[in-house]
Amino acid sequence: MTAAALRALHHGRAADDPLVLPGPWDAESARIFAAAGFPALATPSAGVSAALGYADGSTPPDEMFAAVARIVRAVDVPVTADLEAGYGLPAKELVERIAATGAVGCNIEDSDHHSGALTDAGRQADRLAEIRAAAGDELVINARIDVFLPGRGGFGGTDGSGGTDLAAQVAEAADRGLRYAAAGADCVYPILAPPQVLRELADRIGLPVNALAVPGGPSPRELGAAGASRVTFGGGLHGRAMGAVQALAEELRTG
């Protein structure tokens, strides 16, 4: 499958019909999601890491790329891969390694997983531009915007009334999104952005917005109606599946 096919799925969608991308953590879960009729899949770093026995953010790059390649080989739909911040690889090498897996898209986040510090927006835009130049049109770049994650770069503070300074977060997210759009990103991913700001971010940035569906939160259709063109699940689906395994283990132990 091609990047063009994946890119096209982001556009021309009804407001309540976002592109829903389940997150497989291995080849078998990928086959199940593809067989259910989903047109594309999005690997989650958290789910893949857990399946490989690592904490999120701690998987060696070689193992992550190998896992993504196994998932891609298992299905006949486009796959986009969560590759965290790109593992410090130069843009050309990163693009080559993505291409070797067969994935046609990637997430690239703009904060440090361990320190929680936001990457300078200009430097991140330069990196995305380098990735775009190396990949041409053969990669769908989903630029993650981490300002809504707790503690990132001084955001998530208070506005004097004990609440989050949402207006400042939205302004920073929009600024970053515009920079990333100019650098060649295909879509933006303001992870954990409140649903009520998704439409504003989409309008201000001018790219499809990826929203994260979380347990107990709005459904994918509701997120689409709120302004998201694309919905992913992070490690949530893996977590739910492992919850079922845990229940099975308890049943076997006590039965």
PDB file of C-alpha atoms in Angstrom:
ATOM      1  CA  MET A   1       0.000   0.000   0.000  1.00  0.00           C
ATOM      2  CA  THR A   2       1.136   3.529  -0.721  1.00  0.00           C
ATOM      3  CA  ALA A   3       1.467   6.757   1.211  1.00  0.00           C
ATOM      4  CA  ALA A   4      -0.889   8.328  -1.324  1.00  0.00           C
ATOM      5  CA  ALA A   5      -3.600   5.838  -0.378  1.00  0.00           C
ATOM      6  CA  LEU A   6      -3.164   6.584   3.330  1.00  0.00           C
ATOM      7  CA  ARG A   7      -3.017  10.345   2.737  1.00  0.00           C
ATOM      8  CA  ALA A   8      -6.244  10.264   0.736  1.00  0.00           C
ATOM      9  CA  LEU A   9      -8.094   8.605   3.608  1.00  0.00           C
ATOM     10  CA  HIS A  10      -7.649  11.760   5.696  1.00  0.00           C
ATOM     11  CA  HIS A  11      -9.594  14.019   3.334  1.00  0.00           C
ATOM     12  CA  GLY A  12     -13.170  14.469   2.195  1.00  0.00           C
ATOM     13  CA  ARG A  13     -14.637  12.862   5.293  1.00  0.00           C
ATOM     14  CA  ALA A  14     -17.987  13.655   6.879  1.00  0.00           C
ATOM     15  CA  ALA A  15     -17.785  15.381  10.247  1.00  0.00           C
ATOM     16  CA  ASP A  16     -19.006  12.304  12.104  1.00  0.00           C
ATOM     17  CA  ASP A  17     -16.903   9.864  10.075  1.00  0.00           C
ATOM     18  CA  PRO A  18     -13.236  10.353  11.009  1.00  0.00           C
ATOM     19  CA  LEU A  19     -10.522   7.990   9.864  1.00  0.00           C
ATOM     20  CA  VAL A  20     -10.395   5.437  12.710  1.00  0.00           C
ATOM     21  CA  LEU A  21      -7.007   3.738  12.978  1.00  0.00           C
ATOM     22  CA  PRO A  22      -6.837   0.843  15.460  1.00  0.00           C
ATOM     23  CA  GLY A  23      -3.450   0.271  17.069  1.00  0.00           C
ATOM     24  CA  PRO A  24      -2.102  -3.272  16.581  1.00  0.00           C
ATOM     25  CA  TRP A  25       0.752  -4.383  18.802  1.00  0.00           C
ATOM     26  CA  ASP A  26       1.704  -7.514  16.862  1.00  0.00           C
ATOM     27  CA  ALA A  27       0.969  -9.324  13.609  1.00  0.00           C
ATOM     28  CA  GLU A  28      -2.063 -11.224  14.916  1.00  0.00           C
ATOM     29  CA  SER A  29      -3.827  -8.164  16.304  1.00  0.00           C
ATOM     30  CA  ALA A  30      -3.103  -6.404  13.005  1.00  0.00           C
ATOM     31  CA  ARG A  31      -4.758  -9.236  11.066  1.00  0.00           C
ATOM     32  CA  ILE A  32      -7.825  -9.044  13.303  1.00  0.00           C
ATOM     33  CA  PHE A  33      -8.244  -5.299  12.845  1.00  0.00           C
ATOM     34  CA  ALA A  34      -7.689  -5.494   9.089  1.00  0.00           C
ATOM     35  CA  ALA A  35     -10.160  -8.374   8.756  1.00  0.00           C
ATOM     36  CA  ALA A  36     -12.745  -6.260  10.602  1.00  0.00           C
ATOM     37  CA  GLY A  37     -12.632  -3.839   7.684  1.00  0.00           C
ATOM     38  CA  PHE A  38     -10.502  -0.943   8.918  1.00  0.00           C
ATOM     39  CA  PRO A  39      -8.839   0.712   5.908  1.00  0.00           C
ATOM     40  CA  ALA A  40      -5.529   1.440   7.664  1.00  0.00           C
ATOM     41  CA  LEU A  41      -3.759   0.784  10.972  1.00  0.00           C
ATOM     42  CA  ALA A  42      -1.539   2.819  13.303  1.00  0.00           C
ATOM     43  CA  THR A  43       0.983   1.038  15.494  1.00  0.00           C
ATOM     44  CA  PRO A  44       1.258   2.467  19.048  1.00  0.00           C
ATOM     45  CA  SER A  45       4.685   2.714  20.637  1.00  0.00           C
ATOM     46  CA  ALA A  46       3.206   1.899  24.063  1.00  0.00           C
ATOM     47  CA  GLY A  47       1.412  -1.247  22.915  1.00  0.00           C
ATOM     48  CA  VAL A  48       4.292  -2.520  20.811  1.00  0.00           C
ATOM     49  CA  SER A  49       6.749  -1.805  23.622  1.00  0.00           C
ATOM     50  CA  ALA A  50       4.621  -3.683  26.137  1.00  0.00           C
ATOM     51  CA  ALA A  51       4.275  -6.651  23.788  1.00  0.00           C
ATOM     52  CA  LEU A  52       8.071  -6.723  23.449  1.00  0.00           C
ATOM     53  CA  GLY A  53       8.579  -6.497  27.214  1.00  0.00           C
ATOM     54  CA  TYR A  54       9.659  -2.856  27.472  1.00  0.00           C
ATOM     55  CA  ALA A  55       8.271   0.266  29.069  1.00  0.00           C
ATOM     56  CA  ASP A  56       6.997   2.866  26.624  1.00  0.00           C
ATOM     57  CA  GLY A  57       9.930   4.905  25.385  1.00  0.00           C
ATOM     58  CA  SER A  58      12.489   2.214  26.236  1.00  0.00           C
ATOM     59  CA  THR A  59      12.283  -0.137  23.262  1.00  0.00           C
ATOM     60  CA  PRO A  60      15.551  -0.402  21.312  1.00  0.00           C
ATOM     61  CA  PRO A  61      15.008   1.054  17.835  1.00  0.00           C
ATOM     62  CA  ASP A  62      16.001  -2.167  16.064  1.00  0.00           C
ATOM     63  CA  GLU A  63      13.287  -4.059  17.928  1.00  0.00           C
ATOM     64  CA  MET A  64      10.665  -1.397  17.232  1.00  0.00           C
ATOM     65  CA  PHE A  65      11.415  -1.334  13.513  1.00  0.00           C
ATOM     66  CA  ALA A  66      11.368  -5.139  13.389  1.00  0.00           C
ATOM     67  CA  ALA A  67       7.994  -5.231  15.147  1.00  0.00           C
ATOM     68  CA  VAL A  68       6.549  -2.675  12.744  1.00  0.00           C
ATOM     69  CA  ALA A  69       7.826  -4.714   9.798  1.00  0.00           C
ATOM     70  CA  ARG A  70       6.087  -7.846  11.098  1.00  0.00           C
ATOM     71  CA  ILE A  71       2.825  -5.945  11.439  1.00  0.00           C
ATOM     72  CA  VAL A  72       3.092  -4.506   7.923  1.00  0.00           C
ATOM     73  CA  ARG A  73       3.807  -7.939   6.441  1.00  0.00           C
ATOM     74  CA  ALA A  74       0.721  -9.376   8.113  1.00  0.00           C
ATOM     75  CA  VAL A  75      -1.844  -7.103   6.441  1.00  0.00           C
ATOM     76  CA  ASP A  76      -2.779  -5.639   3.080  1.00  0.00           C
ATOM     77  CA  VAL A  77      -3.819  -2.185   4.330  1.00  0.00           C
ATOM     78  CA  PRO A  78      -1.582   0.860   4.879  1.00  0.00           C
ATOM     79  CA  VAL A  79       0.239   1.025   8.203  1.00  0.00           C
ATOM     80  CA  THR A  80       1.544   4.120   9.928  1.00  0.00           C
ATOM     81  CA  ALA A  81       4.003   3.706  12.791  1.00  0.00           C
ATOM     82  CA  ASP A  82       4.458   5.546  16.063  1.00  0.00           C
ATOM     83  CA  LEU A  83       8.214   6.091  16.150  1.00  0.00           C
ATOM     84  CA  GLU A  84       8.307   8.364  19.192  1.00  0.00           C
ATOM     85  CA  ALA A  85      10.779  11.177  18.515  1.00  0.00           C
ATOM     86  CA  GLY A  86      12.650   9.255  15.828  1.00  0.00           C
ATOM     87  CA  TYR A  87      15.287   7.681  18.092  1.00  0.00           C
ATOM     88  CA  GLY A  88      17.802  10.419  17.362  1.00  0.00           C
ATOM     89  CA  LEU A  89      18.327   9.102  13.834  1.00  0.00           C
ATOM     90  CA  PRO A  90      19.282  11.518  11.054  1.00  0.00           C
ATOM     91  CA  ALA A  91      16.332  12.201   8.775  1.00  0.00           C
ATOM     92  CA  LYS A  92      17.683  10.224   5.817  1.00  0.00           C
ATOM     93  CA  GLU A  93      18.404   7.155   7.923  1.00  0.00           C
ATOM     94  CA  LEU A  94      15.048   7.384   9.679  1.00  0.00           C
ATOM     95  CA  VAL A  95      13.201   7.524   6.357  1.00  0.00           C
ATOM     96  CA  GLU A  96      15.216   4.603   5.004  1.00  0.00           C
ATOM     97  CA  ARG A  97      14.434   2.505   8.057  1.00  0.00           C
ATOM     98  CA  ILE A  98      10.728   3.339   7.869  1.00  0.00           C
ATOM     99  CA  ALA A  99      10.685   2.405   4.188  1.00  0.00           C
ATOM    100  CA  ALA A 100      12.400  -0.908   4.980  1.00  0.00           C
ATOM    101  CA  THR A 101       9.514  -1.849   7.297  1.00  0.00           C
ATOM    102  CA  GLY A 102       6.932  -1.179   4.598  1.00  0.00           C
ATOM    103  CA  ALA A 103       5.123   1.410   6.722  1.00  0.00           C
ATOM    104  CA  VAL A 104       3.894   4.430   4.768  1.00  0.00           C
ATOM    105  CA  GLY A 105       3.371   6.861   7.638  1.00  0.00           C
ATOM    106  CA  CYS A 106       4.854   7.840  10.979  1.00  0.00           C
ATOM    107  CA  ASN A 107       4.226   9.808  14.144  1.00  0.00           C
ATOM    108  CA  ILE A 108       7.025  12.085  15.303  1.00  0.00           C
ATOM    109  CA  GLU A 109       6.569  13.684  18.736  1.00  0.00           C
ATOM    110  CA  ASP A 110       7.906  17.055  19.808  1.00  0.00           C
ATOM    111  CA  SER A 111       8.951  16.397  23.395  1.00  0.00           C
ATOM    112  CA  ASP A 112      11.478  14.266  25.216  1.00  0.00           C
ATOM    113  CA  HIS A 113       9.799  11.156  26.615  1.00  0.00           C
ATOM    114  CA  HIS A 114      12.075  10.969  29.637  1.00  0.00           C
ATOM    115  CA  SER A 115      12.520  14.618  30.643  1.00  0.00           C
ATOM    116  CA  GLY A 116       9.117  15.858  29.483  1.00  0.00           C
ATOM    117  CA  ALA A 117      10.714  18.923  27.888  1.00  0.00           C
ATOM    118  CA  LEU A 118       9.137  20.281  24.740  1.00  0.00           C
ATOM    119  CA  THR A 119      11.462  20.454  21.749  1.00  0.00           C
ATOM    120  CA  ASP A 120      12.054  23.952  20.429  1.00  0.00           C
ATOM    121  CA  ALA A 121       9.339  24.487  17.818  1.00  0.00           C
ATOM    122  CA  GLY A 122      11.716  25.876  15.209  1.00  0.00           C
ATOM    123  CA  ARG A 123      14.143  23.005  15.622  1.00  0.00           C
ATOM    124  CA  GLN A 124      11.301  20.492  15.411  1.00  0.00           C
ATOM    125  CA  ALA A 125       9.982  22.134  12.252  1.00  0.00           C
ATOM    126  CA  ASP A 126      13.459  21.928  10.726  1.00  0.00           C
ATOM    127  CA  ARG A 127      13.613  18.231  11.558  1.00  0.00           C
ATOM    128  CA  LEU A 128      10.215  17.582  10.012  1.00  0.00           C
ATOM    129  CA  ALA A 129      11.311  19.470   6.894  1.00  0.00           C
ATOM    130  CA  GLU A 130      14.383  17.250   6.668  1.00  0.00           C
ATOM    131  CA  ILE A 131      12.223  14.140   6.979  1.00  0.00           C
ATOM    132  CA  ARG A 132       9.894  15.441   4.272  1.00  0.00           C
ATOM    133  CA  ALA A 133      12.809  16.225   1.979  1.00  0.00           C
ATOM    134  CA  ALA A 134      14.249  12.744   2.481  1.00  0.00           C
ATOM    135  CA  ALA A 135      10.899  10.990   1.983  1.00  0.00           C
ATOM    136  CA  GLY A 136       9.354  13.078  -0.762  1.00  0.00           C
ATOM    137  CA  ASP A 137       5.674  12.168  -0.995  1.00  0.00           C
ATOM    138  CA  GLU A 138       6.280   8.583   0.082  1.00  0.00           C
ATOM    139  CA  LEU A 139       5.544   9.121   3.783  1.00  0.00           C
ATOM    140  CA  VAL A 140       2.518  10.469   5.646  1.00  0.00           C
ATOM    141  CA  ILE A 141       3.926  12.556   8.498  1.00  0.00           C
ATOM    142  CA  ASN A 142       1.743  12.922  11.579  1.00  0.00           C
ATOM    143  CA  ALA A 143       3.396  15.661  13.649  1.00  0.00           C
ATOM    144  CA  ARG A 144       2.593  15.160  17.315  1.00  0.00           C
ATOM    145  CA  ILE A 145       2.108  18.291  19.415  1.00  0.00           C
ATOM    146  CA  ASP A 146       2.699  17.596  23.091  1.00  0.00           C
ATOM    147  CA  VAL A 147       1.705  20.853  24.779  1.00  0.00           C
ATOM    148  CA  PHE A 148      -1.437  19.283  26.289  1.00  0.00           C
ATOM    149  CA  LEU A 149       0.514  16.531  28.027  1.00  0.00           C
ATOM    150  CA  PRO A 150       0.936  17.285  31.747  1.00  0.00           C
ATOM    151  CA  GLY A 151       4.033  19.303  32.584  1.00  0.00           C
ATOM    152  CA  ARG A 152       5.312  19.782  29.058  1.00  0.00           C
ATOM    153  CA  GLY A 153       7.407  22.923  28.751  1.00  0.00           C
ATOM    154  CA  GLY A 154       5.679  24.740  31.586  1.00  0.00           C
ATOM    155  CA  PHE A 155       2.202  24.128  30.152  1.00  0.00           C
ATOM    156  CA  GLY A 156      -0.464  22.415  32.165  1.00  0.00           C
ATOM    157  CA  GLY A 157       0.062  25.067  34.877  1.00  0.00           C
ATOM    158  CA  THR A 158      -2.704  27.067  36.444  1.00  0.00           C
ATOM    159  CA  ASP A 159      -4.530  30.178  35.389  1.00  0.00           C
ATOM    160  CA  GLY A 160      -4.862  31.438  38.946  1.00  0.00           C
ATOM    161  CA  SER A 161      -8.086  29.576  39.651  1.00  0.00           C
ATOM    162  CA  GLY A 162      -6.619  26.109  39.857  1.00  0.00           C
ATOM    163  CA  GLY A 163      -7.406  25.258  36.253  1.00  0.00           C
ATOM    164  CA  THR A 164      -5.213  24.654  33.241  1.00  0.00           C
ATOM    165  CA  ASP A 165      -4.346  27.687  31.119  1.00  0.00           C
ATOM    166  CA  LEU A 166      -6.089  26.230  28.109  1.00  0.00           C
ATOM    167  CA  ALA A 167      -5.905  29.384  26.005  1.00  0.00           C
ATOM    168  CA  ALA A 168      -2.104  29.408  26.266  1.00  0.00           C
ATOM    169  CA  GLN A 169      -1.933  25.737  25.360  1.00  0.00           C
ATOM    170  CA  VAL A 170      -4.148  26.252  22.314  1.00  0.00           C
ATOM    171  CA  ALA A 171      -2.085  29.221  21.166  1.00  0.00           C
ATOM    172  CA  GLU A 172       1.155  27.261  21.498  1.00  0.00           C
ATOM    173  CA  ALA A 173      -0.335  24.198  19.790  1.00  0.00           C
ATOM    174  CA  ALA A 174      -1.612  26.312  16.893  1.00  0.00           C
ATOM    175  CA  ASP A 175       1.770  28.014  16.481  1.00  0.00           C
ATOM    176  CA  ARG A 176       3.562  24.680  16.466  1.00  0.00           C
ATOM    177  CA  GLY A 177       1.019  23.194  14.094  1.00  0.00           C
ATOM    178  CA  LEU A 178       1.460  26.031  11.603  1.00  0.00           C
ATOM    179  CA  ARG A 179       5.235  25.591  11.717  1.00  0.00           C
ATOM    180  CA  TYR A 180       4.901  21.848  11.201  1.00  0.00           C
ATOM    181  CA  ALA A 181       2.443  22.337   8.342  1.00  0.00           C
ATOM    182  CA  ALA A 182       4.898  24.670   6.623  1.00  0.00           C
ATOM    183  CA  ALA A 183       7.596  22.026   7.116  1.00  0.00           C
ATOM    184  CA  GLY A 184       5.548  19.464   5.210  1.00  0.00           C
ATOM    185  CA  ALA A 185       3.519  17.566   7.818  1.00  0.00           C
ATOM    186  CA  ASP A 186       0.367  15.901   6.489  1.00  0.00           C
ATOM    187  CA  CYS A 187      -1.547  16.030   9.756  1.00  0.00           C
ATOM    188  CA  VAL A 188      -1.050  17.118  13.345  1.00  0.00           C
ATOM    189  CA  TYR A 189      -1.632  15.235  16.577  1.00  0.00           C
ATOM    190  CA  PRO A 190      -2.285  17.484  19.590  1.00  0.00           C
ATOM    191  CA  ILE A 191      -2.337  14.526  21.942  1.00  0.00           C
ATOM    192  CA  LEU A 192      -4.815  14.863  24.836  1.00  0.00           C
ATOM    193  CA  ALA A 193      -6.197  18.145  23.519  1.00  0.00           C
ATOM    194  CA  PRO A 194      -9.665  18.672  25.016  1.00  0.00           C
ATOM    195  CA  PRO A 195     -12.359  17.854  22.438  1.00  0.00           C
ATOM    196  CA  GLN A 196     -13.742  21.395  22.590  1.00  0.00           C
ATOM    197  CA  VAL A 197     -10.565  22.827  21.023  1.00  0.00           C
ATOM    198  CA  LEU A 198     -10.162  20.331  18.166  1.00  0.00           C
ATOM    199  CA  ARG A 199     -12.210  22.360  15.682  1.00  0.00           C
ATOM    200  CA  GLU A 200     -10.317  25.553  16.492  1.00  0.00           C
ATOM    201  CA  LEU A 201      -6.979  23.811  16.045  1.00  0.00           C
ATOM    202  CA  ALA A 202      -8.055  22.278  12.734  1.00  0.00           C
ATOM    203  CA  ASP A 203      -9.249  25.656  11.466  1.00  0.00           C
ATOM    204  CA  ARG A 204      -6.169  27.567  12.624  1.00  0.00           C
ATOM    205  CA  ILE A 205      -3.604  25.028  11.442  1.00  0.00           C
ATOM    206  CA  GLY A 206      -5.302  23.973   8.214  1.00  0.00           C
ATOM    207  CA  LEU A 207      -4.372  20.287   8.418  1.00  0.00           C
ATOM    208  CA  PRO A 208      -6.287  17.173   9.467  1.00  0.00           C
ATOM    209  CA  VAL A 209      -6.174  16.768  13.241  1.00  0.00           C
ATOM    210  CA  ASN A 210      -5.546  13.426  14.942  1.00  0.00           C
ATOM    211  CA  ALA A 211      -7.383  12.935  18.250  1.00  0.00           C
ATOM    212  CA  LEU A 212      -6.680  10.306  20.890  1.00  0.00           C
ATOM    213  CA  ALA A 213      -9.670   8.206  21.958  1.00  0.00           C
ATOM    214  CA  VAL A 214      -9.427   7.267  25.623  1.00  0.00           C
ATOM    215  CA  PRO A 215     -11.521   4.905  27.770  1.00  0.00           C
ATOM    216  CA  GLY A 216     -14.544   6.728  29.116  1.00  0.00           C
ATOM    217  CA  GLY A 217     -14.028   9.645  26.755  1.00  0.00           C
ATOM    218  CA  PRO A 218     -15.839  10.690  23.581  1.00  0.00           C
ATOM    219  CA  SER A 219     -16.327   8.032  20.915  1.00  0.00           C
ATOM    220  CA  PRO A 220     -14.471   8.266  17.607  1.00  0.00           C
ATOM    221  CA  ARG A 221     -17.611   9.642  15.960  1.00  0.00           C
ATOM    222  CA  GLU A 222     -17.953  12.262  18.682  1.00  0.00           C
ATOM    223  CA  LEU A 223     -14.310  13.241  18.243  1.00  0.00           C
ATOM    224  CA  GLY A 224     -14.940  13.546  14.512  1.00  0.00           C
ATOM    225  CA  ALA A 225     -17.916  15.808  15.121  1.00  0.00           C
ATOM    226  CA  ALA A 226     -15.689  17.893  17.425  1.00  0.00           C
ATOM    227  CA  GLY A 227     -13.181  18.490  14.645  1.00  0.00           C
ATOM    228  CA  ALA A 228     -10.898  15.457  14.374  1.00  0.00           C
ATOM    229  CA  SER A 229     -10.285  13.967  10.939  1.00  0.00           C
ATOM    230  CA  ARG A 230      -8.380  10.999  12.341  1.00  0.00           C
ATOM    231  CA  VAL A 231      -8.701   9.026  15.589  1.00  0.00           C
ATOM    232  CA  THR A 232      -6.125   6.747  17.184  1.00  0.00           C
ATOM    233  CA  PHE A 233      -5.985   4.905  20.504  1.00  0.00           C
ATOM    234  CA  GLY A 234      -2.396   4.938  21.706  1.00  0.00           C
ATOM    235  CA  GLY A 235      -1.763   1.869  23.812  1.00  0.00           C
ATOM    236  CA  GLY A 236      -5.414   1.740  24.903  1.00  0.00           C
ATOM    237  CA  LEU A 237      -6.494  -1.214  22.782  1.00  0.00           C
ATOM    238  CA  HIS A 238      -3.525  -3.276  23.920  1.00  0.00           C
ATOM    239  CA  GLY A 239      -4.405  -2.385  27.503  1.00  0.00           C
ATOM    240  CA  ARG A 240      -7.986  -3.550  27.049  1.00  0.00           C
ATOM    241  CA  ALA A 241      -6.857  -6.783  25.460  1.00  0.00           C
ATOM    242  CA  MET A 242      -4.439  -7.464  28.292  1.00  0.00           C
ATOM    243  CA  GLY A 243      -7.224  -6.742  30.764  1.00  0.00           C
ATOM    244  CA  ALA A 244      -9.159  -9.588  29.158  1.00  0.00           C
ATOM    245  CA  VAL A 245      -6.097 -11.832  29.431  1.00  0.00           C
ATOM    246  CA  GLN A 246      -5.753 -10.911  33.096  1.00  0.00           C
ATOM    247  CA  ALA A 247      -9.387 -11.818  33.706  1.00  0.00           C
ATOM    248  CA  LEU A 248      -8.828 -15.123  31.927  1.00  0.00           C
ATOM    249  CA  ALA A 249      -5.763 -15.821  34.040  1.00  0.00           C
ATOM    250  CA  GLU A 250      -7.763 -15.186  37.220  1.00  0.00           C
ATOM    251  CA  GLU A 251     -10.541 -17.457  35.974  1.00  0.00           C
ATOM    252  CA  LEU A 252      -8.051 -20.230  35.293  1.00  0.00           C
ATOM    253  CA  ARG A 253      -6.419 -19.777  38.672  1.00  0.00           C
ATOM    254  CA  THR A 254      -9.642 -19.876  40.649  1.00  0.00           C
ATOM    255  CA  GLY A 255     -11.784 -22.102  38.466  1.00  0.00           C
TER     256      GLY A 255
END
